Amino acid sequence: MLTFKLAQRFSERRSRSGLFAFIASSSTVGIVLGCAVLIASLSMMNGFENVLEQKLLKAVPHASFTKVEGTFDNWARIVKIAKRDSRVAEAYPVIKQTAMLRSGDQFKGIMLEGIAPNGPHPSATEFFTDGARAQLNQLNTIVLGQGIAHTYGVEVGDTLELLVADKSSQQFRSPQRHRLKVVGLFEFGGELDHQMGYVSLDTARVIGEIKHGVSTVELKVTDVFQAPQVANSVGNQLPELVYVDHWMRTQGHLYRDIELVRTVIYLVLVLVMAVACFNIVSTLVMTVTKKRPQIAMLKTMGLDNRRIVATFFWQGTLSGLKGAFWGSLWGVALASALPQIILLLEQALHFQVLSDDVYFVSEVPSVWCWIDVVLVCCVAITMSAIATLYPAWRATQIEPAQALHEHH
């Protein structure tokens, strides 16, 4: 192709010097940096979304029903009704209550959850240390969050004191005291480690003064994003008055924040590429100015305006292709190494990017995917192609006679 070869000749480094060469190089470097940073940023958002779906939503219920007054005496019936819905993967009973944990002279408020160790139970038990779930069969035992244990210096085998409000009287009384043995730790790696403690249903009944039944029935659904619809659908079929809850209400702000940041990154993607491609406009305008005699000679030899436009289109697009190629390589490499890079920076500078008692994850995750790489490259190449339009139009306006006369 004649236009392609002309574009390559115009782009040759030996035909450039000084400021012209710097601007030409900086346009490609700008696209490389823009692509690399944007691929890494999108990978980070993918990582957070992946942790939310694959990890956090295992540790929290997808949907739950809590009786308005009292407890579910016949909770098995609630479970049966819930399982009629094909979208419900599992339904299980729990007893939820708040308590005050005492370790020495330190106090900590925790959310206590009673589960059935041998029956259906939350997926959160996957984060228990080895053998902890089996030992919950014993009365007055607890699996404690790793964050709580670390903060208060508690180890497996220690005995803790729990203070629970006395529910037998409306009057203010001193809290009831229960001594529980720590038989394992719950290690999620986020804020839940600083909030949760798990006991058996029998232990929870003793602590909560519940004779029989459970306070809540929780659901796991096949599609987490259908949890609100499933919760409302099943809730309307229940024979008792219940409070209906789902993860989009309790943890949905995390998902919305991730999607908002992703949208902002897409906007930044276009703006960064526009700034990077502005240098392509400058390079091509300078090329048109410098190559006026050559363009004039080509026009006198019969090169029409369409081919002149194609020549500058190829010159700008080649710069975009080169930037997109190297930018995608560096972006994938940066995205793959991002967790390790952040970890090294934390160790070297003695700071923590994500505090595990504040955020739902303690490490910066990163998961790159081809769709993001292709999207970033397409935007970079498209913006590069658009950047060629004005310089190409300028080239078509050159009058051969005048340009050759000025040259001589």
Coordinates of C-alpha atoms in Angstrom, one line a residue:
M1 CA 0.0 0.0 0.0
L2 CA 1.4 3.3 -1.1
T3 CA -0.2 5.3 1.7
F4 CA 1.0 2.9 4.4
K5 CA 4.6 3.1 3.1
L6 CA 4.4 6.9 2.9
A7 CA 3.2 7.0 6.5
Q8 CA 6.2 4.8 7.6
R9 CA 8.6 7.2 5.8
F10 CA 7.1 10.2 7.5
S11 CA 7.4 8.4 10.8
E12 CA 11.0 7.5 10.5
R13 CA 13.1 8.7 13.4
R14 CA 16.0 10.0 11.1
S15 CA 13.6 12.5 9.5
R16 CA 13.0 14.0 13.0
S17 CA 15.1 16.2 15.2
G18 CA 15.0 18.1 18.5
L19 CA 11.5 19.2 19.7
F20 CA 9.8 17.4 16.8
A21 CA 11.3 14.0 17.9
F22 CA 10.4 14.6 21.5
I23 CA 6.8 15.5 20.8
A24 CA 6.5 12.5 18.5
S25 CA 7.9 10.1 21.1
S26 CA 5.9 11.6 24.0
S27 CA 2.6 10.9 22.1
T28 CA 3.4 7.2 22.0
V29 CA 4.7 7.2 25.6
G30 CA 1.6 8.9 26.8
I31 CA -0.6 6.2 25.2
V32 CA 1.6 3.5 26.7
L33 CA 1.3 5.0 30.2
G34 CA -2.4 5.7 29.8
C35 CA -3.2 2.1 28.7
A36 CA -1.0 0.5 31.4
V37 CA -2.5 2.6 34.3
L38 CA -6.1 2.2 33.1
I39 CA -5.8 -1.6 32.6
A40 CA -4.3 -1.9 36.2
S41 CA -7.1 0.3 37.6
L42 CA -9.8 -1.8 35.9
S43 CA -8.1 -5.0 37.1
M44 CA -8.2 -3.6 40.7
M45 CA -12.0 -3.0 40.4
N46 CA -12.4 -6.5 39.0
G47 CA -10.5 -7.8 42.0
F48 CA -12.7 -6.0 44.5
E49 CA -15.8 -7.2 42.7
N50 CA -14.4 -10.8 42.7
V51 CA -13.7 -10.6 46.4
L52 CA -17.2 -9.3 47.1
E53 CA -18.9 -12.1 45.1
Q54 CA -16.6 -15.0 45.8
K55 CA -15.6 -14.2 49.4
L56 CA -17.7 -11.7 51.3
L57 CA -21.0 -13.1 50.0
K58 CA -19.9 -16.5 51.4
A59 CA -19.5 -14.9 54.9
V60 CA -22.8 -13.0 54.9
P61 CA -26.3 -14.3 54.2
H62 CA -27.8 -13.6 50.8
A63 CA -31.2 -13.2 52.4
S64 CA -32.7 -13.6 55.9
F65 CA -36.0 -13.7 57.7
T66 CA -36.3 -12.7 61.3
K67 CA -39.5 -13.1 63.2
V68 CA -41.1 -9.8 64.3
E69 CA -41.8 -11.1 67.8
G70 CA -40.3 -14.1 69.5
T71 CA -38.8 -17.0 67.7
F72 CA -39.6 -19.4 64.9
D73 CA -40.8 -22.5 66.8
N74 CA -41.3 -24.4 63.6
W75 CA -38.3 -23.2 61.6
A76 CA -38.2 -26.4 59.6
R77 CA -41.5 -25.3 57.9
I78 CA -39.9 -21.9 57.0
V79 CA -36.9 -23.8 55.5
K80 CA -39.3 -26.0 53.5
I81 CA -41.2 -23.1 52.1
A82 CA -38.0 -21.3 51.1
K83 CA -36.6 -24.4 49.3
R84 CA -39.7 -24.6 47.1
D85 CA -38.1 -21.7 45.2
S86 CA -35.7 -23.1 42.6
R87 CA -33.5 -20.0 43.1
V88 CA -32.8 -20.9 46.7
A89 CA -29.6 -23.1 47.1
E90 CA -29.8 -23.6 50.8
A91 CA -31.8 -22.5 53.9
Y92 CA -30.6 -22.9 57.5
P93 CA -31.5 -21.7 61.0
V94 CA -29.4 -19.3 63.1
I95 CA -29.8 -17.4 66.3
K96 CA -28.4 -13.8 66.2
Q97 CA -27.7 -11.7 69.2
T98 CA -25.3 -9.0 70.4
A99 CA -23.0 -9.4 73.3
M100 CA -20.1 -7.8 75.2
L101 CA -16.9 -9.7 75.2
R102 CA -14.6 -9.3 78.2
S103 CA -10.9 -10.1 78.2
G104 CA -9.1 -9.0 81.3
D105 CA -10.1 -5.4 81.8
Q106 CA -11.0 -4.9 78.0
F107 CA -14.5 -5.0 76.6
K108 CA -15.6 -5.5 73.0
G109 CA -19.1 -5.6 71.4
I110 CA -19.5 -8.5 69.0
M111 CA -22.3 -10.0 66.9
L112 CA -22.9 -13.6 68.1
E113 CA -24.3 -16.1 65.6
G114 CA -25.6 -19.5 66.7
I115 CA -25.3 -22.1 64.0
A116 CA -26.0 -25.9 63.6
P117 CA -22.5 -27.4 63.4
N118 CA -23.7 -30.7 61.9
G119 CA -26.6 -29.5 59.9
P120 CA -27.0 -26.8 57.1
H121 CA -24.9 -23.8 58.1
P122 CA -23.5 -20.6 56.6
S123 CA -20.7 -20.8 54.1
A124 CA -18.7 -18.6 56.6
T125 CA -17.6 -21.8 58.3
E126 CA -15.2 -22.3 55.3
F127 CA -13.1 -19.5 57.0
F128 CA -12.9 -21.4 60.3
T129 CA -9.5 -22.8 61.3
D130 CA -9.1 -26.6 61.0
G131 CA -11.4 -28.6 63.3
A132 CA -13.1 -25.6 64.8
R133 CA -16.6 -26.5 63.5
A134 CA -16.5 -30.0 64.9
Q135 CA -15.7 -28.7 68.4
L136 CA -18.7 -26.3 68.3
N137 CA -20.8 -29.4 69.2
Q138 CA -19.6 -28.9 72.8
L139 CA -21.6 -26.6 75.0
N140 CA -20.2 -23.2 75.9
T141 CA -17.6 -23.0 73.1
I142 CA -17.0 -20.2 70.6
V143 CA -15.2 -19.6 67.3
L144 CA -13.9 -16.1 67.5
G145 CA -12.9 -13.6 64.7
Q146 CA -9.2 -13.4 64.1
G147 CA -9.2 -9.6 64.4
I148 CA -10.8 -9.7 67.9
A149 CA -8.4 -12.5 69.0
H150 CA -5.4 -10.5 67.7
T151 CA -6.5 -7.2 69.2
Y152 CA -7.1 -8.6 72.7
G153 CA -4.4 -11.3 72.7
V154 CA -6.8 -14.2 72.8
E155 CA -5.6 -17.7 71.7
V156 CA -7.4 -21.0 71.0
G157 CA -8.0 -22.7 74.3
D158 CA -8.5 -19.5 76.3
T159 CA -11.7 -18.9 78.2
L160 CA -13.7 -15.7 77.7
E161 CA -16.5 -14.0 79.5
L162 CA -19.5 -12.8 77.6
L163 CA -21.9 -10.2 79.1
V164 CA -25.4 -10.4 77.7
A165 CA -28.4 -8.2 78.6
D166 CA -30.9 -9.8 81.0
K167 CA -34.1 -10.2 78.9
S168 CA -36.2 -11.7 81.7
S169 CA -37.1 -8.3 83.0
Q170 CA -37.9 -4.9 81.5
Q171 CA -36.0 -3.2 84.3
F172 CA -32.4 -2.4 84.1
R173 CA -30.3 -5.2 85.7
S174 CA -26.7 -6.3 85.7
P175 CA -26.0 -8.4 82.5
Q176 CA -25.8 -12.1 82.6
R177 CA -22.3 -13.6 82.5
H178 CA -21.3 -16.6 80.4
R179 CA -17.9 -18.3 80.2
L180 CA -17.0 -19.7 76.7
K181 CA -14.0 -21.6 75.6
V182 CA -12.3 -20.5 72.3
V183 CA -12.1 -23.6 70.2
G184 CA -11.1 -22.0 66.9
L185 CA -10.7 -18.7 64.9
F186 CA -12.7 -17.2 62.1
E187 CA -10.2 -15.8 59.5
F188 CA -11.9 -13.9 56.7
G189 CA -9.3 -11.1 56.3
G190 CA -11.6 -8.1 56.6
E191 CA -13.9 -6.2 59.0
L192 CA -15.9 -9.3 59.8
D193 CA -12.9 -10.6 61.7
H194 CA -13.4 -7.8 64.2
Q195 CA -17.2 -8.2 64.6
M196 CA -18.2 -11.9 64.6
G197 CA -18.2 -14.8 66.9
Y198 CA -19.9 -18.2 66.2
V199 CA -21.4 -20.6 68.7
S200 CA -23.7 -23.7 68.4
L201 CA -27.5 -23.3 68.4
D202 CA -27.6 -25.0 71.9
T203 CA -25.1 -22.5 73.3
A204 CA -26.9 -19.6 71.7
R205 CA -30.2 -20.7 73.3
V206 CA -28.6 -20.8 76.7
I207 CA -27.1 -17.3 76.2
G208 CA -30.3 -15.8 74.7
E209 CA -32.6 -17.6 77.1
I210 CA -34.5 -19.2 74.2
K211 CA -36.3 -22.5 75.1
H212 CA -36.6 -23.7 71.6
G213 CA -36.8 -22.4 68.1
V214 CA -34.5 -19.9 66.3
S215 CA -34.5 -16.2 65.7
T216 CA -33.6 -16.1 62.0
V217 CA -33.7 -18.3 58.9
E218 CA -31.0 -17.4 56.4
L219 CA -30.8 -18.2 52.7
K220 CA -28.1 -18.9 50.1
V221 CA -29.3 -18.2 46.6
T222 CA -28.0 -19.4 43.2
D223 CA -27.7 -15.9 41.7
V224 CA -26.6 -13.4 44.3
F225 CA -27.9 -10.5 42.3
Q226 CA -31.4 -11.9 42.4
A227 CA -31.3 -12.0 46.3
P228 CA -33.8 -9.0 46.8
Q229 CA -36.4 -10.6 44.5
V230 CA -36.0 -14.1 46.1
A231 CA -36.2 -12.6 49.6
N232 CA -39.4 -10.7 48.8
S233 CA -41.0 -13.7 46.9
V234 CA -40.3 -16.2 49.7
G235 CA -41.1 -13.7 52.4
N236 CA -44.6 -13.2 50.9
Q237 CA -45.3 -16.9 51.2
L238 CA -44.4 -17.2 54.9
P239 CA -47.3 -17.7 57.4
E240 CA -45.7 -15.5 60.0
L241 CA -44.8 -11.8 60.2
V242 CA -41.1 -11.4 59.5
Y243 CA -38.4 -8.8 58.8
V244 CA -37.1 -9.4 55.3
D245 CA -33.4 -8.6 54.7
H246 CA -30.8 -9.3 52.0
W247 CA -27.2 -8.6 51.2
M248 CA -28.0 -5.7 48.8
R249 CA -29.4 -3.8 51.8
T250 CA -26.6 -4.6 54.3
Q251 CA -23.6 -4.8 51.9
G252 CA -24.9 -3.4 48.7
H253 CA -23.1 0.0 49.2
L254 CA -19.9 -1.9 48.5
Y255 CA -21.1 -3.1 45.2
R256 CA -22.5 0.3 44.2
D257 CA -19.2 1.9 45.2
I258 CA -17.2 -0.5 43.0
E259 CA -19.5 0.1 40.0
L260 CA -19.3 3.9 40.6
V261 CA -15.5 3.8 40.6
R262 CA -15.5 1.6 37.5
T263 CA -17.7 4.2 35.7
V264 CA -15.4 7.0 36.7
I265 CA -12.4 5.0 35.4
Y266 CA -14.2 4.6 32.0
L267 CA -14.6 8.4 31.9
V268 CA -11.0 8.9 32.9
L269 CA -10.0 6.4 30.2
V270 CA -11.5 8.6 27.5
L271 CA -10.0 11.8 28.9
V272 CA -6.5 10.4 29.4
M273 CA -6.5 9.0 25.9
A274 CA -7.7 12.4 24.6
V275 CA -4.8 14.1 26.3
A276 CA -2.3 11.5 25.1
C277 CA -3.7 11.8 21.5
F278 CA -3.4 15.6 21.6
N279 CA 0.4 15.0 21.1
I280 CA -0.5 13.0 17.9
V281 CA -2.3 16.1 16.6
S282 CA 0.8 18.2 17.3
T283 CA 3.1 15.7 15.7
L284 CA 1.1 15.4 12.6
V285 CA 0.6 19.2 12.2
M286 CA 4.4 19.6 12.5
T287 CA 4.8 16.8 9.9
V288 CA 2.4 18.6 7.5
T289 CA 4.3 21.9 8.0
K290 CA 7.8 20.3 7.6
K291 CA 6.8 18.1 4.7
R292 CA 4.9 20.7 2.7
P293 CA 7.3 20.5 -0.4
Q294 CA 7.1 16.7 -0.4
I295 CA 3.3 16.7 -0.1
A296 CA 3.1 19.3 -2.9
M297 CA 5.4 17.1 -5.1
L298 CA 3.2 14.0 -4.4
K299 CA 0.1 16.0 -5.4
T300 CA 1.7 17.1 -8.7
M301 CA 2.5 13.4 -9.4
G302 CA -1.2 12.6 -9.1
L303 CA -1.7 11.7 -5.3
D304 CA -5.3 12.6 -4.6
N305 CA -6.7 14.0 -1.4
R306 CA -8.2 10.7 -0.3
R307 CA -4.7 9.1 -0.3
I308 CA -3.2 12.0 1.5
V309 CA -5.8 11.7 4.2
A310 CA -5.1 7.9 4.3
T311 CA -1.3 8.6 4.7
F312 CA -1.8 10.7 7.8
F313 CA -4.5 8.4 9.1
W314 CA -2.0 5.5 9.0
Q315 CA 0.8 7.7 10.6
G316 CA -1.4 8.6 13.6
T317 CA -3.0 5.1 13.9
L318 CA 0.5 3.4 13.8
S319 CA 1.5 5.6 16.8
G320 CA -1.7 4.5 18.5
L321 CA -1.2 0.8 17.7
K322 CA 2.4 0.9 19.0
G323 CA 1.3 2.7 22.2
A324 CA -1.7 0.3 22.7
F325 CA 0.5 -2.8 22.2
W326 CA 3.2 -1.8 24.7
G327 CA 0.6 -0.2 27.0
S328 CA -1.4 -3.5 27.2
L329 CA 1.7 -5.5 27.9
W330 CA 2.8 -3.2 30.7
G331 CA -0.8 -3.0 31.9
V332 CA -1.2 -6.8 32.2
A333 CA 2.2 -7.1 33.9
L334 CA 1.4 -4.3 36.3
A335 CA -2.1 -5.7 37.0
S336 CA -0.6 -9.2 37.7
A337 CA 2.0 -7.9 40.1
L338 CA -0.1 -5.2 41.7
P339 CA -0.9 -7.0 45.0
Q340 CA 2.8 -7.9 45.5
I341 CA 3.9 -4.3 44.6
I342 CA 1.4 -2.9 47.2
L343 CA 2.6 -5.4 49.8
L344 CA 6.3 -4.4 49.2
L345 CA 5.4 -0.7 49.5
E346 CA 3.5 -1.4 52.8
Q347 CA 6.4 -3.3 54.2
A348 CA 9.0 -0.7 53.1
L349 CA 7.0 2.4 54.1
H350 CA 5.3 0.8 57.2
F351 CA 1.7 1.7 56.3
Q352 CA -1.4 -0.2 55.4
V353 CA -3.4 0.7 52.3
L354 CA -6.6 -1.2 53.5
S355 CA -7.1 -1.6 57.2
D356 CA -8.8 -4.9 57.8
D357 CA -11.0 -3.5 60.7
V358 CA -12.4 -0.9 58.3
Y359 CA -12.6 -2.5 54.9
F360 CA -14.2 -5.8 53.8
V361 CA -10.8 -6.9 52.5
S362 CA -7.3 -6.3 53.9
E363 CA -5.2 -6.7 50.6
V364 CA -5.5 -4.9 47.3
P365 CA -6.9 -7.5 44.9
S366 CA -6.3 -7.5 41.1
V367 CA -7.9 -9.6 38.4
W368 CA -7.3 -8.6 34.8
C369 CA -9.4 -9.8 31.9
W370 CA -9.1 -9.7 28.1
I371 CA -12.3 -7.6 27.7
D372 CA -10.7 -4.7 29.6
V373 CA -7.5 -5.0 27.7
V374 CA -9.3 -5.0 24.4
L375 CA -11.5 -2.1 25.4
V376 CA -8.6 0.1 26.5
C377 CA -6.7 -0.7 23.3
C378 CA -9.7 0.0 21.1
V379 CA -10.3 3.4 22.7
A380 CA -6.6 4.3 22.4
I381 CA -6.5 3.3 18.6
T382 CA -9.9 5.0 17.9
M383 CA -8.8 8.2 19.6
S384 CA -5.5 8.1 17.7
A385 CA -7.4 7.7 14.4
I386 CA -9.7 10.7 15.3
A387 CA -6.6 12.8 16.1
T388 CA -5.4 12.4 12.5
L389 CA -8.5 14.1 11.0
Y390 CA -7.4 17.8 11.4
P391 CA -3.8 17.4 10.3
A392 CA -5.0 15.3 7.3
W393 CA -7.4 18.0 6.3
R394 CA -4.6 20.6 6.6
A395 CA -2.5 18.5 4.3
T396 CA -5.2 18.4 1.6
Q397 CA -5.3 22.2 1.6
I398 CA -1.7 22.6 0.5
E399 CA -1.4 24.2 -2.9
P400 CA 1.4 22.5 -4.9
A401 CA 2.5 25.6 -6.9
Q402 CA 2.6 27.9 -3.8
A403 CA 4.4 25.3 -1.6
L404 CA 7.0 24.5 -4.2
H405 CA 7.6 28.3 -4.9
E406 CA 8.0 28.9 -1.1
H407 CA 10.5 26.0 -0.9
H408 CA 12.6 27.5 -3.7

